[in-house]
Amino acid sequence: MKKILVTGATGQVGSELKVLAPRYSQLDWVFADRSVLDLSDFKAISKVLYEIQPQIIINCAAYTAVDKAETETELADILNHQAVAVLAQWTTANDCQLLHLSTDYVFDGNSSTPLTEAAATGPINTYGQTKLAGEQACLRENPNAIIIRTSWVYSAFGANFVKTMCKLMQEQEHLNVVNDQIGSPTYAADLAQAIVTIVTHPKWQAGMYHFSNAGEISWYEFVLAIQEIGGFNCQITGIPSADYPTPARRPKYSLLDKSKIATTFGVQVPEYRESLAKCMALIRVNSRN
């Protein structure tokens, strides 16, 4: 029985993997949050990994506060880059497979066509820079690793864009939402299923992969979909990014091409509205309980 260690176990993707785990009882799942595995303590990483002795590590842990990363640069780099290098070194030395999650923010946003895994990177904020450095360290220290870039992740767990918008549309009569940043959202449950499909696939095929839900939308269009599915009575106005300045710049276009992950592993790529409706139904149920 293969032992799988999931880092960042209380995050959105880690939480969704925990939901899926009982369906894959042929695997021995270990879920580690920061209290078990603190990725900012490099000496402790090796000690904990030797104790657990995983055969696969799924690294869902990351520093994801995009705007705060502009001032907490060192911490973002420790978690998104340096810790990844330590994990990659350990997995290489101990014959362990590594699957690491990255982000669409490694791109500069200047494309106008869906981004393949071979597209040129050029992050425009600190978060993206630290995640790109993590990718590079991962592949340098463990060329047999799998990296999955994803985008706009949301779920019924924790704090995220969908839950925030649901709350705001019930509290406010009018919202302004950026309409000139294009990409596709990712339901963390779909990403978790993609990850499990990969780790249970007969052949481990190392390299870079992209995953998000199908569809090409702006944040504004995403909010309109949330509004429609939720039946919220709130006026939504699309505005340019220039009218909503943030500490960290965002890529204007970061739509990911998912064809490689689909053809290599047979991963399903659900349409974004279908997944959004599933997630919002869960959020409604959870809010009643």
mmCIF file of C-alpha atoms in Angstrom:
data_model
loop_
_atom_site.group_PDB
_atom_site.id
_atom_site.type_symbol
_atom_site.label_atom_id
_atom_site.label_comp_id
_atom_site.label_asym_id
_atom_site.label_seq_id
_atom_site.Cartn_x
_atom_site.Cartn_y
_atom_site.Cartn_z
ATOM 1 C CA MET A 1 0.000 0.000 0.000
ATOM 2 C CA LYS A 2 1.492 3.338 -1.080
ATOM 3 C CA LYS A 3 1.758 5.961 1.646
ATOM 4 C CA ILE A 4 0.790 9.444 0.472
ATOM 5 C CA LEU A 5 1.646 12.534 2.499
ATOM 6 C CA VAL A 6 -0.460 15.636 1.831
ATOM 7 C CA THR A 7 1.106 18.891 3.064
ATOM 8 C CA GLY A 8 -1.034 21.965 3.637
ATOM 9 C CA ALA A 9 -3.811 19.588 4.674
ATOM 10 C CA THR A 10 -6.187 22.275 5.975
ATOM 11 C CA GLY A 11 -6.013 24.406 2.811
ATOM 12 C CA GLN A 12 -8.591 24.199 0.048
ATOM 13 C CA VAL A 13 -6.984 21.457 -2.054
ATOM 14 C CA GLY A 14 -5.775 19.528 1.009
ATOM 15 C CA SER A 15 -9.297 19.615 2.463
ATOM 16 C CA GLU A 16 -10.776 18.319 -0.810
ATOM 17 C CA LEU A 17 -8.194 15.509 -0.936
ATOM 18 C CA LYS A 18 -9.295 14.553 2.587
ATOM 19 C CA VAL A 19 -12.884 14.284 1.295
ATOM 20 C CA LEU A 20 -11.733 12.023 -1.572
ATOM 21 C CA ALA A 21 -9.333 9.847 0.428
ATOM 22 C CA PRO A 22 -11.888 7.290 1.759
ATOM 23 C CA ARG A 23 -12.799 6.414 -1.851
ATOM 24 C CA TYR A 24 -9.155 5.433 -2.457
ATOM 25 C CA SER A 25 -8.603 3.093 0.472
ATOM 26 C CA GLN A 26 -5.894 1.258 -1.487
ATOM 27 C CA LEU A 27 -3.696 4.227 -0.529
ATOM 28 C CA ASP A 28 -2.400 5.028 2.962
ATOM 29 C CA TRP A 29 -3.193 8.725 3.414
ATOM 30 C CA VAL A 30 -1.375 11.017 5.858
ATOM 31 C CA PHE A 31 -2.606 14.614 6.122
ATOM 32 C CA ALA A 32 -0.177 17.101 7.648
ATOM 33 C CA ASP A 33 -1.026 20.688 8.543
ATOM 34 C CA ARG A 34 1.431 23.267 9.877
ATOM 35 C CA SER A 35 1.276 21.817 13.408
ATOM 36 C CA VAL A 36 2.623 18.489 12.069
ATOM 37 C CA LEU A 37 4.896 19.755 9.291
ATOM 38 C CA ASP A 38 6.072 23.367 9.475
ATOM 39 C CA LEU A 39 7.655 24.063 6.085
ATOM 40 C CA SER A 40 9.407 27.158 7.420
ATOM 41 C CA ASP A 41 11.511 24.899 9.697
ATOM 42 C CA PHE A 42 13.844 23.156 7.229
ATOM 43 C CA LYS A 43 15.496 20.883 9.817
ATOM 44 C CA ALA A 44 12.102 19.691 11.027
ATOM 45 C CA ILE A 45 11.007 18.832 7.459
ATOM 46 C CA SER A 46 13.571 16.033 7.101
ATOM 47 C CA LYS A 47 12.877 14.737 10.621
ATOM 48 C CA VAL A 48 9.098 14.527 10.053
ATOM 49 C CA LEU A 49 9.495 12.996 6.593
ATOM 50 C CA TYR A 50 11.828 10.277 7.943
ATOM 51 C CA GLU A 51 9.227 9.487 10.619
ATOM 52 C CA ILE A 52 6.342 9.288 8.121
ATOM 53 C CA GLN A 53 8.325 7.613 5.292
ATOM 54 C CA PRO A 54 5.949 8.576 2.457
ATOM 55 C CA GLN A 55 6.234 7.128 -1.045
ATOM 56 C CA ILE A 56 4.419 10.106 -2.592
ATOM 57 C CA ILE A 57 4.288 13.692 -1.333
ATOM 58 C CA ILE A 58 1.504 15.976 -2.609
ATOM 59 C CA ASN A 59 2.630 19.489 -1.718
ATOM 60 C CA CYS A 60 -0.456 21.659 -1.273
ATOM 61 C CA ALA A 61 1.236 23.988 1.218
ATOM 62 C CA ALA A 62 2.015 27.517 0.039
ATOM 63 C CA TYR A 63 2.052 31.170 0.960
ATOM 64 C CA THR A 64 -0.979 32.406 -1.007
ATOM 65 C CA ALA A 65 -1.677 35.923 0.316
ATOM 66 C CA VAL A 66 -0.872 37.614 -2.995
ATOM 67 C CA ASP A 67 -1.017 41.245 -1.803
ATOM 68 C CA LYS A 68 0.671 40.612 1.573
ATOM 69 C CA ALA A 69 3.542 38.878 -0.264
ATOM 70 C CA GLU A 70 4.644 42.309 -1.512
ATOM 71 C CA THR A 71 5.679 43.161 2.068
ATOM 72 C CA GLU A 72 6.206 39.641 3.489
ATOM 73 C CA THR A 73 8.648 38.746 0.718
ATOM 74 C CA GLU A 74 10.963 36.655 2.887
ATOM 75 C CA LEU A 75 8.199 34.456 4.308
ATOM 76 C CA ALA A 76 6.649 33.986 0.851
ATOM 77 C CA ASP A 77 10.039 32.906 -0.508
ATOM 78 C CA ILE A 78 10.652 30.487 2.376
ATOM 79 C CA LEU A 79 7.324 28.681 1.875
ATOM 80 C CA ASN A 80 6.956 28.901 -1.922
ATOM 81 C CA HIS A 81 10.584 28.407 -2.949
ATOM 82 C CA GLN A 82 13.091 27.328 -0.296
ATOM 83 C CA ALA A 83 10.844 24.736 1.377
ATOM 84 C CA VAL A 84 9.995 23.259 -2.025
ATOM 85 C CA ALA A 85 13.717 22.790 -2.693
ATOM 86 C CA VAL A 86 14.061 20.935 0.631
ATOM 87 C CA LEU A 87 11.075 18.670 -0.191
ATOM 88 C CA ALA A 88 12.473 17.993 -3.665
ATOM 89 C CA GLN A 89 15.921 17.131 -2.287
ATOM 90 C CA TRP A 90 14.425 14.742 0.277
ATOM 91 C CA THR A 91 12.215 12.992 -2.289
ATOM 92 C CA THR A 92 15.163 12.458 -4.623
ATOM 93 C CA ALA A 93 17.392 11.094 -1.845
ATOM 94 C CA ASN A 94 14.653 8.799 -0.501
ATOM 95 C CA ASP A 95 13.122 7.429 -3.706
ATOM 96 C CA CYS A 96 9.854 9.278 -3.078
ATOM 97 C CA GLN A 97 7.625 10.814 -5.751
ATOM 98 C CA LEU A 98 6.697 14.504 -5.533
ATOM 99 C CA LEU A 99 3.647 16.293 -6.903
ATOM 100 C CA HIS A 100 3.812 20.057 -6.346
ATOM 101 C CA LEU A 101 1.136 22.717 -6.959
ATOM 102 C CA SER A 102 1.946 26.026 -8.643
ATOM 103 C CA THR A 103 0.051 28.939 -10.153
ATOM 104 C CA ASP A 104 -0.944 30.883 -13.267
ATOM 105 C CA TYR A 105 0.749 33.897 -11.633
ATOM 106 C CA VAL A 106 4.106 32.695 -12.994
ATOM 107 C CA PHE A 107 2.999 34.314 -16.304
ATOM 108 C CA ASP A 108 3.158 38.007 -17.237
ATOM 109 C CA GLY A 109 -0.423 38.165 -18.527
ATOM 110 C CA ASN A 110 0.477 39.422 -22.010
ATOM 111 C CA SER A 111 -0.737 36.365 -23.923
ATOM 112 C CA SER A 112 -4.027 36.308 -25.824
ATOM 113 C CA THR A 113 -4.212 32.537 -26.322
ATOM 114 C CA PRO A 114 -4.453 29.740 -23.713
ATOM 115 C CA LEU A 115 -1.079 29.182 -22.060
ATOM 116 C CA THR A 116 0.629 25.841 -22.588
ATOM 117 C CA GLU A 117 3.204 24.381 -20.202
ATOM 118 C CA ALA A 118 5.950 25.556 -22.580
ATOM 119 C CA ALA A 119 4.830 29.219 -22.595
ATOM 120 C CA ALA A 120 7.390 31.774 -21.431
ATOM 121 C CA THR A 121 7.107 32.765 -17.762
ATOM 122 C CA GLY A 122 7.524 36.293 -16.410
ATOM 123 C CA PRO A 123 5.788 36.916 -13.067
ATOM 124 C CA ILE A 124 4.744 40.498 -12.319
ATOM 125 C CA ASN A 125 4.341 40.194 -8.543
ATOM 126 C CA THR A 126 6.268 38.751 -5.584
ATOM 127 C CA TYR A 127 3.915 35.808 -5.123
ATOM 128 C CA GLY A 128 4.405 34.767 -8.751
ATOM 129 C CA GLN A 129 8.175 35.234 -8.486
ATOM 130 C CA THR A 130 8.405 32.999 -5.401
ATOM 131 C CA LYS A 131 6.187 30.339 -7.001
ATOM 132 C CA LEU A 132 8.294 30.339 -10.179
ATOM 133 C CA ALA A 133 11.460 30.017 -8.079
ATOM 134 C CA GLY A 134 9.762 27.063 -6.353
ATOM 135 C CA GLU A 135 9.003 25.401 -9.691
ATOM 136 C CA GLN A 136 12.605 25.819 -10.808
ATOM 137 C CA ALA A 137 13.992 24.481 -7.513
ATOM 138 C CA CYS A 138 11.562 21.554 -7.627
ATOM 139 C CA LEU A 139 12.638 20.435 -11.105
ATOM 140 C CA ARG A 140 16.315 21.098 -10.406
ATOM 141 C CA GLU A 141 16.367 19.005 -7.210
ATOM 142 C CA ASN A 142 13.907 16.372 -8.437
ATOM 143 C CA PRO A 143 13.629 16.129 -12.256
ATOM 144 C CA ASN A 144 11.116 13.291 -11.742
ATOM 145 C CA ALA A 145 8.590 15.591 -10.039
ATOM 146 C CA ILE A 146 5.155 16.511 -11.366
ATOM 147 C CA ILE A 147 4.097 20.168 -11.130
ATOM 148 C CA ILE A 148 0.500 21.288 -11.671
ATOM 149 C CA ARG A 149 -0.175 24.971 -12.292
ATOM 150 C CA THR A 150 -3.702 26.062 -11.435
ATOM 151 C CA SER A 151 -5.687 29.303 -11.172
ATOM 152 C CA TRP A 152 -8.454 31.115 -9.254
ATOM 153 C CA VAL A 153 -8.963 28.279 -6.751
ATOM 154 C CA TYR A 154 -12.144 28.171 -4.671
ATOM 155 C CA SER A 155 -14.052 25.574 -2.612
ATOM 156 C CA ALA A 156 -16.570 25.151 0.187
ATOM 157 C CA PHE A 157 -13.605 25.206 2.614
ATOM 158 C CA GLY A 158 -11.794 28.191 4.100
ATOM 159 C CA ALA A 159 -11.818 31.742 2.768
ATOM 160 C CA ASN A 160 -11.984 32.267 -1.002
ATOM 161 C CA PHE A 161 -13.400 34.484 -3.735
ATOM 162 C CA VAL A 162 -16.685 32.607 -4.208
ATOM 163 C CA LYS A 163 -17.552 32.595 -0.497
ATOM 164 C CA THR A 164 -16.576 36.269 -0.194
ATOM 165 C CA MET A 165 -18.782 37.249 -3.153
ATOM 166 C CA CYS A 166 -21.733 35.252 -1.795
ATOM 167 C CA LYS A 167 -21.404 37.135 1.503
ATOM 168 C CA LEU A 168 -20.983 40.565 -0.102
ATOM 169 C CA MET A 169 -23.929 40.110 -2.467
ATOM 170 C CA GLN A 170 -26.168 39.412 0.520
ATOM 171 C CA GLU A 171 -24.879 42.450 2.426
ATOM 172 C CA GLN A 172 -24.516 45.089 -0.295
ATOM 173 C CA GLU A 173 -26.713 46.489 -3.051
ATOM 174 C CA HIS A 174 -23.880 47.202 -5.494
ATOM 175 C CA LEU A 175 -20.441 45.732 -6.254
ATOM 176 C CA ASN A 176 -17.680 46.781 -8.660
ATOM 177 C CA VAL A 177 -15.683 43.874 -10.121
ATOM 178 C CA VAL A 178 -12.636 43.910 -12.399
ATOM 179 C CA ASN A 179 -13.586 42.963 -15.976
ATOM 180 C CA ASP A 180 -10.214 43.019 -17.785
ATOM 181 C CA GLN A 181 -8.411 40.077 -16.151
ATOM 182 C CA ILE A 182 -9.118 36.868 -18.094
ATOM 183 C CA GLY A 183 -8.656 33.272 -16.970
ATOM 184 C CA SER A 184 -10.637 30.361 -15.602
ATOM 185 C CA PRO A 185 -11.615 29.431 -12.039
ATOM 186 C CA THR A 186 -10.725 26.080 -10.464
ATOM 187 C CA TYR A 187 -13.009 24.183 -8.106
ATOM 188 C CA ALA A 188 -10.570 22.633 -5.625
ATOM 189 C CA ALA A 189 -12.599 19.391 -5.618
ATOM 190 C CA ASP A 190 -11.933 19.009 -9.361
ATOM 191 C CA LEU A 191 -8.227 19.690 -8.861
ATOM 192 C CA ALA A 192 -8.121 17.143 -6.025
ATOM 193 C CA GLN A 193 -9.737 14.559 -8.311
ATOM 194 C CA ALA A 194 -7.181 15.366 -11.032
ATOM 195 C CA ILE A 195 -4.357 14.841 -8.512
ATOM 196 C CA VAL A 196 -5.752 11.462 -7.396
ATOM 197 C CA THR A 197 -6.205 10.420 -11.039
ATOM 198 C CA ILE A 198 -2.508 11.182 -11.588
ATOM 199 C CA VAL A 199 -1.130 9.441 -8.486
ATOM 200 C CA THR A 200 -3.225 6.316 -9.194
ATOM 201 C CA HIS A 201 -2.316 6.279 -12.895
ATOM 202 C CA PRO A 202 -0.292 3.180 -13.942
ATOM 203 C CA LYS A 203 2.572 5.365 -15.168
ATOM 204 C CA TRP A 204 4.203 8.299 -13.358
ATOM 205 C CA GLN A 205 4.941 10.851 -16.085
ATOM 206 C CA ALA A 206 7.071 13.660 -14.712
ATOM 207 C CA GLY A 207 6.836 17.245 -15.907
ATOM 208 C CA MET A 208 4.731 20.399 -15.929
ATOM 209 C CA TYR A 209 0.937 20.302 -16.292
ATOM 210 C CA HIS A 210 -1.896 22.821 -16.256
ATOM 211 C CA PHE A 211 -5.316 22.398 -14.664
ATOM 212 C CA SER A 212 -8.323 24.683 -14.204
ATOM 213 C CA ASN A 213 -11.963 24.335 -15.118
ATOM 214 C CA ALA A 214 -13.065 24.761 -18.740
ATOM 215 C CA GLY A 215 -14.150 28.242 -19.801
ATOM 216 C CA GLU A 216 -12.657 31.662 -20.537
ATOM 217 C CA ILE A 217 -14.036 34.440 -18.338
ATOM 218 C CA SER A 218 -13.204 37.628 -16.458
ATOM 219 C CA TRP A 219 -13.632 38.066 -12.708
ATOM 220 C CA TYR A 220 -16.708 40.174 -13.535
ATOM 221 C CA GLU A 221 -18.251 37.319 -15.539
ATOM 222 C CA PHE A 222 -17.377 34.944 -12.707
ATOM 223 C CA VAL A 223 -19.303 37.126 -10.250
ATOM 224 C CA LEU A 224 -22.286 37.289 -12.631
ATOM 225 C CA ALA A 225 -22.316 33.470 -12.654
ATOM 226 C CA ILE A 226 -22.124 33.377 -8.834
ATOM 227 C CA GLN A 227 -25.001 35.883 -8.700
ATOM 228 C CA GLU A 228 -27.159 33.898 -11.107
ATOM 229 C CA ILE A 229 -26.600 30.532 -9.418
ATOM 230 C CA GLY A 230 -27.086 32.043 -5.949
ATOM 231 C CA GLY A 231 -30.116 34.114 -6.917
ATOM 232 C CA PHE A 232 -28.618 37.227 -5.337
ATOM 233 C CA ASN A 233 -30.235 40.614 -5.906
ATOM 234 C CA CYS A 234 -27.196 42.860 -6.218
ATOM 235 C CA GLN A 235 -26.082 45.234 -8.972
ATOM 236 C CA ILE A 236 -22.712 44.210 -10.449
ATOM 237 C CA THR A 237 -20.634 46.713 -12.439
ATOM 238 C CA GLY A 238 -17.553 45.767 -14.437
ATOM 239 C CA ILE A 239 -14.567 48.079 -13.967
ATOM 240 C CA PRO A 240 -10.986 48.177 -15.341
ATOM 241 C CA SER A 241 -8.091 47.050 -13.131
ATOM 242 C CA ALA A 242 -6.840 50.634 -13.115
ATOM 243 C CA ASP A 243 -9.910 51.593 -11.054
ATOM 244 C CA TYR A 244 -9.159 48.924 -8.441
ATOM 245 C CA PRO A 245 -5.456 49.227 -7.568
ATOM 246 C CA THR A 246 -3.961 46.461 -5.389
ATOM 247 C CA PRO A 247 -0.481 46.145 -3.806
ATOM 248 C CA ALA A 248 0.321 43.257 -6.191
ATOM 249 C CA ARG A 249 -0.269 43.507 -9.935
ATOM 250 C CA ARG A 250 -2.341 40.724 -11.506
ATOM 251 C CA PRO A 251 -1.810 39.173 -14.947
ATOM 252 C CA LYS A 252 -4.350 40.451 -17.496
ATOM 253 C CA TYR A 253 -4.595 37.053 -19.177
ATOM 254 C CA SER A 254 -3.728 33.728 -17.579
ATOM 255 C CA LEU A 255 -6.039 31.174 -19.168
ATOM 256 C CA LEU A 256 -4.377 27.750 -18.932
ATOM 257 C CA ASP A 257 -4.369 25.163 -21.729
ATOM 258 C CA LYS A 258 -5.421 21.858 -20.126
ATOM 259 C CA SER A 259 -4.959 19.524 -23.107
ATOM 260 C CA LYS A 260 -1.677 17.949 -21.856
ATOM 261 C CA ILE A 261 -3.044 16.786 -18.487
ATOM 262 C CA ALA A 262 -6.194 15.455 -20.166
ATOM 263 C CA THR A 263 -4.364 13.428 -22.811
ATOM 264 C CA THR A 264 -1.510 12.196 -20.579
ATOM 265 C CA PHE A 265 -3.535 11.002 -17.599
ATOM 266 C CA GLY A 266 -7.142 10.980 -18.818
ATOM 267 C CA VAL A 267 -7.987 13.785 -16.358
ATOM 268 C CA GLN A 268 -11.521 15.176 -16.696
ATOM 269 C CA VAL A 269 -11.798 18.976 -17.056
ATOM 270 C CA PRO A 270 -15.328 19.995 -15.985
ATOM 271 C CA GLU A 271 -16.962 23.182 -17.251
ATOM 272 C CA TYR A 272 -16.644 26.013 -14.726
ATOM 273 C CA ARG A 273 -20.375 26.763 -14.267
ATOM 274 C CA GLU A 274 -21.168 23.117 -13.571
ATOM 275 C CA SER A 275 -18.488 22.987 -10.857
ATOM 276 C CA LEU A 276 -19.459 26.385 -9.448
ATOM 277 C CA ALA A 277 -23.066 25.212 -9.022
ATOM 278 C CA LYS A 278 -21.879 22.086 -7.137
ATOM 279 C CA CYS A 279 -19.685 24.135 -4.815
ATOM 280 C CA MET A 280 -22.363 26.761 -4.111
ATOM 281 C CA ALA A 281 -24.873 24.027 -3.257
ATOM 282 C CA LEU A 282 -22.368 22.730 -0.662
ATOM 283 C CA ILE A 283 -21.762 26.247 0.692
ATOM 284 C CA ARG A 284 -25.547 26.663 1.146
ATOM 285 C CA VAL A 285 -25.819 23.331 2.993
ATOM 286 C CA ASN A 286 -22.850 24.175 5.229
ATOM 287 C CA SER A 287 -24.271 27.609 6.073
ATOM 288 C CA ARG A 288 -27.489 25.981 7.321
ATOM 289 C CA ASN A 289 -25.679 23.488 9.571
#
